[in-house]
Coordinates of C-alpha atoms and ligand atoms in Angstrom, one line a residue:
M1 CA 118.3 107.9 108.7
I2 CA 115.3 107.7 111.1
K3 CA 114.1 104.2 111.9
Y4 CA 110.7 104.1 113.7
T5 CA 109.5 101.5 116.2
H6 CA 105.8 100.7 116.4
D7 CA 105.4 103.4 119.0
T8 CA 107.3 106.2 117.3
A9 CA 105.7 105.3 113.9
L10 CA 102.3 105.6 115.6
T11 CA 103.2 109.0 117.1
E12 CA 104.4 110.3 113.7
A13 CA 101.4 108.9 111.9
S14 CA 99.1 110.5 114.5
R15 CA 100.4 114.0 113.4
C16 CA 99.0 113.5 109.9
L17 CA 96.0 115.9 109.4
M18 CA 94.2 113.5 107.1
C19 CA 93.5 116.3 104.7
E20 CA 90.3 115.9 102.6
D21 CA 92.1 116.4 99.3
A22 CA 95.6 115.5 100.5
P23 CA 98.2 117.6 98.6
C24 CA 101.0 115.1 99.4
H25 CA 99.3 112.6 97.0
G26 CA 99.8 115.0 94.1
G27 CA 103.5 115.4 95.1
C28 CA 104.3 111.7 94.7
P29 CA 105.7 110.7 91.3
S30 CA 104.8 107.1 92.0
S31 CA 101.1 107.9 92.7
V32 CA 101.4 106.7 96.3
N33 CA 98.7 108.3 98.5
P34 CA 100.4 108.8 101.8
K35 CA 97.2 109.7 103.7
L36 CA 95.8 106.2 103.0
F37 CA 98.8 104.2 104.1
I38 CA 99.4 106.4 107.1
R39 CA 95.7 105.8 108.2
K40 CA 96.4 102.1 108.0
I41 CA 99.4 102.5 110.3
R42 CA 97.1 104.3 112.8
F43 CA 94.8 101.3 112.7
A44 CA 97.8 99.0 113.1
D45 CA 97.0 97.4 109.7
L46 CA 100.6 97.1 108.5
A47 CA 99.9 94.3 106.1
G48 CA 97.2 96.5 104.5
A49 CA 99.6 99.4 104.4
A50 CA 102.3 97.3 102.7
K51 CA 99.8 96.0 100.1
M52 CA 98.5 99.5 99.4
L53 CA 102.1 100.8 98.9
R54 CA 103.1 97.8 96.6
N55 CA 99.9 98.3 94.5
A56 CA 100.9 102.0 93.9
N57 CA 104.6 101.4 93.6
I58 CA 106.0 97.9 93.0
L59 CA 109.4 99.1 94.4
A60 CA 108.0 100.7 97.5
G61 CA 110.7 99.1 99.7
S62 CA 113.7 100.7 97.9
T63 CA 112.1 104.1 97.2
A64 CA 111.3 104.4 100.9
Y65 CA 115.1 104.6 101.3
I66 CA 116.2 106.7 98.4
C67 CA 113.3 108.9 97.3
P68 CA 114.0 112.6 98.0
C69 CA 110.7 112.8 99.9
L70 CA 111.2 116.3 101.2
S71 CA 111.1 117.6 97.7
T72 CA 108.2 115.4 96.5
C73 CA 105.3 114.5 98.8
G74 CA 106.8 116.0 101.9
S75 CA 107.1 119.4 100.3
K76 CA 103.3 119.4 99.9
C77 CA 102.5 118.3 103.4
T78 CA 100.0 120.6 105.2
A79 CA 101.5 119.8 108.6
H80 CA 104.4 121.9 107.4
E81 CA 102.3 125.0 108.1
L82 CA 101.8 124.0 111.7
D83 CA 105.2 122.5 112.7
R84 CA 107.1 120.3 110.3
P85 CA 106.0 117.9 107.5
I86 CA 105.1 114.3 108.3
N87 CA 108.2 112.1 107.7
I88 CA 106.4 110.1 105.0
S89 CA 109.5 108.2 103.7
A90 CA 110.4 107.1 107.2
L91 CA 106.8 105.8 107.7
Q92 CA 107.0 104.1 104.4
R93 CA 110.3 102.5 105.4
F94 CA 108.7 101.4 108.7
V95 CA 105.9 99.6 106.8
M96 CA 108.1 98.1 104.1
D97 CA 110.8 96.9 106.6
W98 CA 107.9 95.3 108.5
E99 CA 106.8 93.6 105.3
R100 CA 110.4 92.3 104.8
E101 CA 110.4 90.8 108.2
N102 CA 106.8 89.4 108.2
G103 CA 106.2 88.1 104.7
L104 CA 105.5 89.6 101.3
A105 CA 102.3 91.4 100.5
E106 CA 99.9 89.4 98.3
I107 CA 99.3 91.2 94.9
N108 CA 96.4 90.2 92.6
K109 CA 97.4 88.7 89.3
A110 CA 95.4 88.5 86.0
P111 CA 95.1 85.0 84.5
A112 CA 98.0 83.9 82.1
N113 CA 97.5 85.3 78.6
G114 CA 100.1 83.0 77.0
R115 CA 102.3 85.9 75.8
R116 CA 106.0 86.0 76.5
I117 CA 108.0 89.3 77.1
A118 CA 111.8 89.6 77.4
V119 CA 113.1 92.4 79.5
I120 CA 116.7 93.6 79.1
G121 CA 118.2 94.8 82.4
S122 CA 117.2 94.2 86.0
G123 CA 117.5 97.8 87.3
P124 CA 114.4 99.4 88.8
A125 CA 112.9 100.1 85.3
G126 CA 113.3 96.4 84.3
L127 CA 112.0 95.1 87.7
A128 CA 109.0 97.4 87.8
C129 CA 108.0 96.8 84.2
S130 CA 108.4 93.0 84.7
A131 CA 106.2 93.1 87.8
W132 CA 103.4 95.0 86.1
L133 CA 103.5 92.8 83.1
A134 CA 103.5 89.6 85.3
Q135 CA 100.5 91.1 87.2
S136 CA 98.7 91.6 83.9
G137 CA 99.2 87.9 82.9
Y138 CA 102.3 88.0 80.8
Q139 CA 105.1 85.5 81.2
V140 CA 108.2 87.6 81.8
E141 CA 111.9 86.8 81.6
I142 CA 114.6 89.3 82.6
F143 CA 118.1 89.1 81.1
E144 CA 120.8 90.7 83.2
R145 CA 124.4 90.9 82.2
H146 CA 125.7 91.1 85.7
D147 CA 125.7 88.3 88.3
V148 CA 123.3 90.2 90.5
A149 CA 119.9 91.8 89.9
G150 CA 119.1 95.4 90.8
G151 CA 121.1 97.6 88.4
Q152 CA 122.4 100.8 89.9
L153 CA 120.4 100.2 93.1
R154 CA 122.9 97.3 93.7
L155 CA 125.9 98.5 91.8
S156 CA 126.2 102.2 92.7
I157 CA 124.1 103.3 95.6
P158 CA 126.1 102.7 98.7
E159 CA 125.0 100.2 101.3
F160 CA 124.6 102.8 104.0
R161 CA 121.9 104.5 101.9
L162 CA 120.2 101.5 100.5
P163 CA 121.0 98.2 102.3
A164 CA 121.4 95.1 100.0
K165 CA 118.7 93.2 102.0
V166 CA 116.2 95.8 100.9
I167 CA 117.1 95.2 97.2
D168 CA 117.0 91.4 97.8
H169 CA 113.5 91.7 99.1
E170 CA 112.4 93.8 96.0
V171 CA 113.9 91.1 93.7
A172 CA 112.1 88.4 95.7
F173 CA 108.8 90.2 95.4
V174 CA 109.2 90.4 91.6
K175 CA 110.2 86.7 91.4
K176 CA 107.1 85.9 93.5
L177 CA 105.0 87.3 90.7
G178 CA 106.5 84.6 88.5
V179 CA 109.2 86.7 86.8
Q180 CA 112.3 84.7 85.9
I181 CA 115.7 86.4 86.1
Q182 CA 118.6 85.1 84.0
L183 CA 121.8 86.5 85.4
N184 CA 125.2 86.6 83.5
S185 CA 123.1 87.0 80.3
E186 CA 124.1 90.0 78.2
I187 CA 121.8 90.5 75.3
K188 CA 123.6 91.6 72.1
D189 CA 121.0 90.6 69.5
I190 CA 117.4 91.5 70.1
K191 CA 116.3 89.7 66.9
K192 CA 117.4 86.4 68.5
L193 CA 114.9 87.0 71.3
K194 CA 112.1 87.3 68.8
H195 CA 113.4 84.2 67.2
D196 CA 113.3 82.4 70.6
G197 CA 109.6 83.0 70.8
F198 CA 109.2 86.3 72.8
D199 CA 106.3 88.4 71.6
A200 CA 107.9 91.7 72.7
V201 CA 111.1 93.0 74.2
Y202 CA 111.3 95.8 76.8
L203 CA 114.6 97.6 76.8
S204 CA 115.8 98.9 80.2
P205 CA 119.6 98.8 80.0
G206 CA 120.0 102.1 81.9
L207 CA 122.7 104.7 81.2
M208 CA 125.8 102.8 82.2
G209 CA 128.3 105.5 81.5
S210 CA 129.8 108.4 83.4
R211 CA 129.9 112.0 82.1
R212 CA 133.5 113.0 81.5
L213 CA 134.7 116.4 82.6
G214 CA 137.0 116.9 79.6
I215 CA 140.0 118.1 81.8
A216 CA 143.7 117.3 81.5
G217 CA 144.8 114.2 83.3
E218 CA 141.4 112.5 83.2
E219 CA 142.8 109.4 81.5
K220 CA 145.6 108.9 84.1
K221 CA 146.0 105.8 86.2
G222 CA 144.2 106.2 89.5
V223 CA 141.6 108.5 88.1
Y224 CA 138.2 106.7 88.2
Q225 CA 135.0 107.7 86.4
A226 CA 132.1 107.8 88.8
L227 CA 130.4 104.6 87.8
D228 CA 133.6 102.6 87.6
F229 CA 134.4 103.9 91.1
F230 CA 131.2 102.4 92.5
D231 CA 130.9 99.3 90.4
P232 CA 133.2 96.5 91.6
F233 CA 131.8 94.2 88.9
E234 CA 132.4 96.4 85.9
K235 CA 136.2 96.0 85.7
G236 CA 136.3 92.6 87.3
R237 CA 137.1 94.1 90.7
K238 CA 135.2 91.7 92.9
N239 CA 136.8 93.0 96.1
Q240 CA 133.8 94.5 98.0
S241 CA 136.0 96.0 100.7
W242 CA 137.4 98.4 98.1
Q243 CA 133.9 99.7 97.5
K244 CA 132.9 99.8 101.2
G245 CA 136.1 101.7 102.0
S246 CA 135.3 104.2 99.3
C247 CA 131.8 104.7 100.7
R248 CA 133.0 105.2 104.2
R249 CA 135.4 107.9 102.9
R250 CA 132.6 109.6 101.0
R251 CA 130.4 109.5 104.1
R252 CA 133.0 111.1 106.3
H253 CA 133.2 114.0 103.9
G254 CA 129.4 114.4 104.0
D255 CA 129.2 113.7 100.3
Ligands
FAD301 C1 125.8 106.7 92.7 C2 124.3 106.8 92.4 C3 123.4 107.2 93.4 C4 122.0 107.3 93.1 N1 121.2 107.6 94.1 C5 119.9 107.7 93.9 C6 118.9 108.1 94.9 O1 119.3 108.4 96.0 N2 117.6 108.2 94.5 C7 117.2 107.9 93.3 O2 116.0 108.0 93.0 N3 118.0 107.5 92.3 C8 119.4 107.4 92.6 N4 120.2 107.1 91.6 C9 119.7 106.9 90.2 C10 119.1 105.5 90.0 O3 120.0 104.5 90.5 C11 118.8 105.3 88.5 O4 117.9 106.3 88.1 C12 118.2 103.9 88.3 O5 119.0 102.9 88.8 C13 118.0 103.8 86.8 O6 117.3 102.5 86.6 P1 117.3 101.7 85.3 O7 116.6 100.5 85.5 O8 116.9 102.6 84.1 O9 118.8 101.4 84.9 P2 120.0 100.7 85.8 O10 119.8 100.8 87.2 O11 121.3 101.3 85.3 O12 119.9 99.2 85.3 C14 120.2 98.8 84.0 C15 120.5 97.3 84.1 O13 120.6 96.8 82.7 C16 121.7 95.9 82.6 N5 122.1 95.8 81.2 C17 122.6 96.8 80.5 N6 122.8 96.4 79.2 C18 122.5 95.1 79.2 C19 122.4 94.1 78.2 N7 122.8 94.3 76.9 N8 122.0 92.8 78.5 C20 121.6 92.5 79.8 N9 121.6 93.4 80.8 C21 122.0 94.7 80.5 C22 122.8 96.5 83.6 O14 123.7 95.6 84.0 C23 121.9 97.0 84.7 O15 121.8 96.0 85.7 C24 121.6 107.0 91.8 C25 122.5 106.6 90.8 C26 123.8 106.5 91.1 C27 124.8 106.1 90.0

């Protein structure tokens, strides 16, 4: 994974053609406009670039690591015709890593409207929804059944692909907006939340199940379903080294 310094980021940003009607913008499912944040890198306004990215995509830090950029914005990049596409995700990583090391971007918030929203699940859907609601003036509380926040970002995506410190920073950003996160809090009864005074409930429990192959021997000891294999919390296996070892094996096989 490419990691730019100030100099190499500037060199890459300088290759951007600053297209009038930049096609890369249309290629981003999160509505990020790469041209605009790349221009800010060129003018050494990294705080402005981080703010712009966060405004378009609350989880700009983690998506900079795991978004398949070459098939989204990168596939539309005009520089591709001349040489190779701009490495947009590496530039976004550069900006968001800078933000992590230099302080969180300030995001404008609407005044409190007195309404309370419960969010079930602290995966990317729950975190992003909570952040947007908090920005719009709602008082938001996330209920997460695990003892860590982040959902599959934390539980399944290996450290070498998405470092824990990046997820910690995303969670810190959401908390900074005033969102409270209750860990070890599995919700089994939504009606109780209404009874507890919440005006609405947002469900973002994810799809915490693996698709079975339906082949003989699948139930045998030592055969793991994909999510159980990654998730040391799911079955009470708190031994992180088991997970790290598995990730290293996967990496060696280029999986
Ligand atoms: C191995 C793996 C690799 C991946 N790699 C990528 C990638 O490179 N790029 C990419 O874009 N996507 C990737 N994904 C997909 C991505 O992680 C998911 O699309 C995303 O996490 C879904 O977000 P979510 O918030 O909907 O659900 P989740 O991330 O599953 O979060 C749901 C959360 O809800 C909690 N929860 C569930 N029920 C309750 C309850 N009753 N009470 C309280 N809490 C509850 C869960 O504990 C969990 O924390 C990958 C997924 C996996 C499994």
